[in-house]
Amino acid sequence: MNVTQMLKHCDLVLQIALKKIDLSPVNALFGTIGRITKIEMQIFNNGIPRNMPTFQKLIVNFECNFDEAKEGLLKTLDNYQLTCQNDMLPDFHILFGKMKEKDWGFLEYKHLDHHLKQFNV
């Protein structure tokens, strides 16, 4: 993944909270691991675990235009902020389970922080 693909990937991940992307169900084992990971990250303020599997829909392995990817991510961030302000975030994530606004914010922040640091941007 390059920087442009990372921007597009982060955009897609944010779209889950906006209900624009539906993820495939996970089996009970992955669901349990996801819920434990969410709790562990919150308790210890950890980042995204290394080599955590990615849903197929969120993998960006195609070429993207940098300016379009950047603008798309910024637009999605604005939409995410409006969705938060209007208290319209989903109350469930297919991997992480029950979600409150603070859960979405924490996990979205950790995900963006992980990738921005990964690429030194």
mmCIF file of C-alpha atoms in Angstrom:
data_model
loop_
_atom_site.group_PDB
_atom_site.id
_atom_site.type_symbol
_atom_site.label_atom_id
_atom_site.label_comp_id
_atom_site.label_asym_id
_atom_site.label_seq_id
_atom_site.Cartn_x
_atom_site.Cartn_y
_atom_site.Cartn_z
ATOM 1 C CA MET A 1 0.000 0.000 0.000
ATOM 2 C CA ASN A 2 1.283 3.467 -0.854
ATOM 3 C CA VAL A 3 0.248 6.826 0.634
ATOM 4 C CA THR A 4 -2.528 7.402 -1.897
ATOM 5 C CA GLN A 5 -3.969 3.932 -1.362
ATOM 6 C CA MET A 6 -3.782 4.481 2.400
ATOM 7 C CA LEU A 7 -5.853 7.675 2.086
ATOM 8 C CA LYS A 8 -8.486 5.795 0.079
ATOM 9 C CA HIS A 9 -8.422 2.912 2.592
ATOM 10 C CA CYS A 10 -8.982 5.317 5.508
ATOM 11 C CA ASP A 11 -11.835 6.934 3.580
ATOM 12 C CA LEU A 12 -13.484 3.532 3.097
ATOM 13 C CA VAL A 13 -13.095 2.641 6.781
ATOM 14 C CA LEU A 14 -14.786 5.897 7.832
ATOM 15 C CA GLN A 15 -17.664 5.128 5.468
ATOM 16 C CA ILE A 16 -18.587 2.140 7.650
ATOM 17 C CA ALA A 17 -19.640 4.558 10.404
ATOM 18 C CA LEU A 18 -21.640 6.519 7.815
ATOM 19 C CA LYS A 19 -23.491 3.329 6.793
ATOM 20 C CA LYS A 20 -22.199 3.666 3.227
ATOM 21 C CA ILE A 21 -20.258 0.386 3.404
ATOM 22 C CA ASP A 22 -21.637 -2.846 4.813
ATOM 23 C CA LEU A 23 -19.173 -5.448 6.005
ATOM 24 C CA SER A 24 -19.658 -9.184 5.682
ATOM 25 C CA PRO A 25 -20.495 -10.995 8.919
ATOM 26 C CA VAL A 26 -17.621 -12.580 10.815
ATOM 27 C CA ASN A 27 -17.625 -15.922 12.590
ATOM 28 C CA ALA A 28 -17.919 -16.129 16.376
ATOM 29 C CA LEU A 29 -14.166 -16.463 16.901
ATOM 30 C CA PHE A 30 -13.315 -13.303 14.952
ATOM 31 C CA GLY A 31 -16.203 -11.466 16.596
ATOM 32 C CA THR A 32 -14.856 -12.370 20.022
ATOM 33 C CA ILE A 33 -11.326 -11.344 19.035
ATOM 34 C CA GLY A 34 -12.661 -8.046 17.660
ATOM 35 C CA ARG A 35 -14.566 -7.208 20.836
ATOM 36 C CA ILE A 36 -11.580 -8.101 23.026
ATOM 37 C CA THR A 37 -9.289 -6.023 20.796
ATOM 38 C CA LYS A 38 -11.600 -3.002 21.138
ATOM 39 C CA ILE A 39 -11.614 -3.287 24.943
ATOM 40 C CA GLU A 40 -7.857 -3.885 25.130
ATOM 41 C CA MET A 41 -7.150 -0.841 22.931
ATOM 42 C CA GLN A 42 -9.363 1.342 25.122
ATOM 43 C CA ILE A 43 -7.997 0.117 28.457
ATOM 44 C CA PHE A 44 -4.328 0.323 27.497
ATOM 45 C CA ASN A 45 -4.698 3.116 24.896
ATOM 46 C CA ASN A 46 -2.969 0.840 22.398
ATOM 47 C CA GLY A 47 -2.886 1.371 18.680
ATOM 48 C CA ILE A 48 -4.167 -0.926 15.977
ATOM 49 C CA PRO A 49 -2.490 -4.331 16.395
ATOM 50 C CA ARG A 50 0.186 -5.071 13.783
ATOM 51 C CA ASN A 51 -0.954 -7.224 10.863
ATOM 52 C CA MET A 52 -4.586 -7.083 11.931
ATOM 53 C CA PRO A 53 -6.657 -8.638 9.109
ATOM 54 C CA THR A 54 -8.552 -6.255 6.828
ATOM 55 C CA PHE A 55 -12.004 -6.799 5.368
ATOM 56 C CA GLN A 56 -11.755 -7.438 1.620
ATOM 57 C CA LYS A 57 -13.962 -4.414 0.829
ATOM 58 C CA LEU A 58 -11.444 -2.147 2.557
ATOM 59 C CA ILE A 59 -8.323 -3.359 0.757
ATOM 60 C CA VAL A 60 -7.106 -0.829 -1.790
ATOM 61 C CA ASN A 61 -4.757 -2.585 -4.194
ATOM 62 C CA PHE A 62 -5.432 -0.399 -7.218
ATOM 63 C CA GLU A 63 -3.961 2.904 -8.353
ATOM 64 C CA CYS A 64 -5.600 6.068 -7.035
ATOM 65 C CA ASN A 65 -5.185 9.765 -7.729
ATOM 66 C CA PHE A 66 -3.565 11.441 -4.716
ATOM 67 C CA ASP A 67 -5.590 14.671 -4.848
ATOM 68 C CA GLU A 68 -8.865 12.779 -5.288
ATOM 69 C CA ALA A 69 -8.019 10.395 -2.437
ATOM 70 C CA LYS A 70 -7.060 13.282 -0.144
ATOM 71 C CA GLU A 71 -10.179 15.295 -0.962
ATOM 72 C CA GLY A 72 -12.356 12.198 -0.606
ATOM 73 C CA LEU A 73 -10.970 11.479 2.860
ATOM 74 C CA LEU A 74 -11.429 15.097 3.959
ATOM 75 C CA LYS A 75 -15.023 15.106 2.674
ATOM 76 C CA THR A 76 -15.757 11.831 4.463
ATOM 77 C CA LEU A 77 -14.233 13.230 7.674
ATOM 78 C CA ASP A 78 -16.583 16.229 7.382
ATOM 79 C CA ASN A 79 -19.545 13.872 6.878
ATOM 80 C CA TYR A 80 -18.389 11.796 9.846
ATOM 81 C CA GLN A 81 -18.305 14.926 12.021
ATOM 82 C CA LEU A 82 -21.850 15.861 10.963
ATOM 83 C CA THR A 83 -23.043 12.320 11.629
ATOM 84 C CA CYS A 84 -21.548 12.519 15.136
ATOM 85 C CA GLN A 85 -23.132 15.901 15.793
ATOM 86 C CA ASN A 86 -26.526 14.553 14.707
ATOM 87 C CA ASP A 87 -26.104 11.450 16.917
ATOM 88 C CA MET A 88 -26.542 9.136 13.921
ATOM 89 C CA LEU A 89 -23.594 6.757 14.267
ATOM 90 C CA PRO A 90 -24.477 3.046 14.222
ATOM 91 C CA ASP A 91 -24.757 1.312 17.572
ATOM 92 C CA PHE A 92 -23.057 -1.839 16.265
ATOM 93 C CA HIS A 93 -19.928 -2.767 14.301
ATOM 94 C CA ILE A 94 -19.734 -6.209 12.715
ATOM 95 C CA LEU A 95 -16.281 -6.861 14.239
ATOM 96 C CA PHE A 96 -16.165 -4.682 17.364
ATOM 97 C CA GLY A 97 -19.738 -5.273 18.560
ATOM 98 C CA LYS A 98 -21.780 -2.687 20.456
ATOM 99 C CA MET A 99 -20.569 0.829 19.773
ATOM 100 C CA LYS A 100 -21.128 4.230 21.334
ATOM 101 C CA GLU A 101 -20.016 7.550 19.856
ATOM 102 C CA LYS A 102 -16.864 7.495 21.991
ATOM 103 C CA ASP A 103 -16.047 3.993 20.695
ATOM 104 C CA TRP A 104 -16.378 5.099 17.072
ATOM 105 C CA GLY A 105 -14.294 8.209 17.714
ATOM 106 C CA PHE A 106 -11.577 6.309 19.541
ATOM 107 C CA LEU A 107 -11.285 3.551 16.932
ATOM 108 C CA GLU A 108 -11.442 5.932 13.952
ATOM 109 C CA TYR A 109 -8.756 8.113 15.549
ATOM 110 C CA LYS A 110 -6.527 5.103 16.283
ATOM 111 C CA HIS A 111 -6.943 3.817 12.725
ATOM 112 C CA LEU A 112 -6.113 7.158 11.093
ATOM 113 C CA ASP A 113 -3.226 7.757 13.487
ATOM 114 C CA HIS A 114 -1.845 4.280 12.744
ATOM 115 C CA HIS A 115 -1.749 4.838 8.986
ATOM 116 C CA LEU A 116 -0.656 8.479 9.009
ATOM 117 C CA LYS A 117 2.299 7.568 11.230
ATOM 118 C CA GLN A 118 2.993 4.486 9.112
ATOM 119 C CA PHE A 119 3.565 6.757 6.105
ATOM 120 C CA ASN A 120 5.009 9.741 8.015
ATOM 121 C CA VAL A 121 2.279 12.104 6.838
#
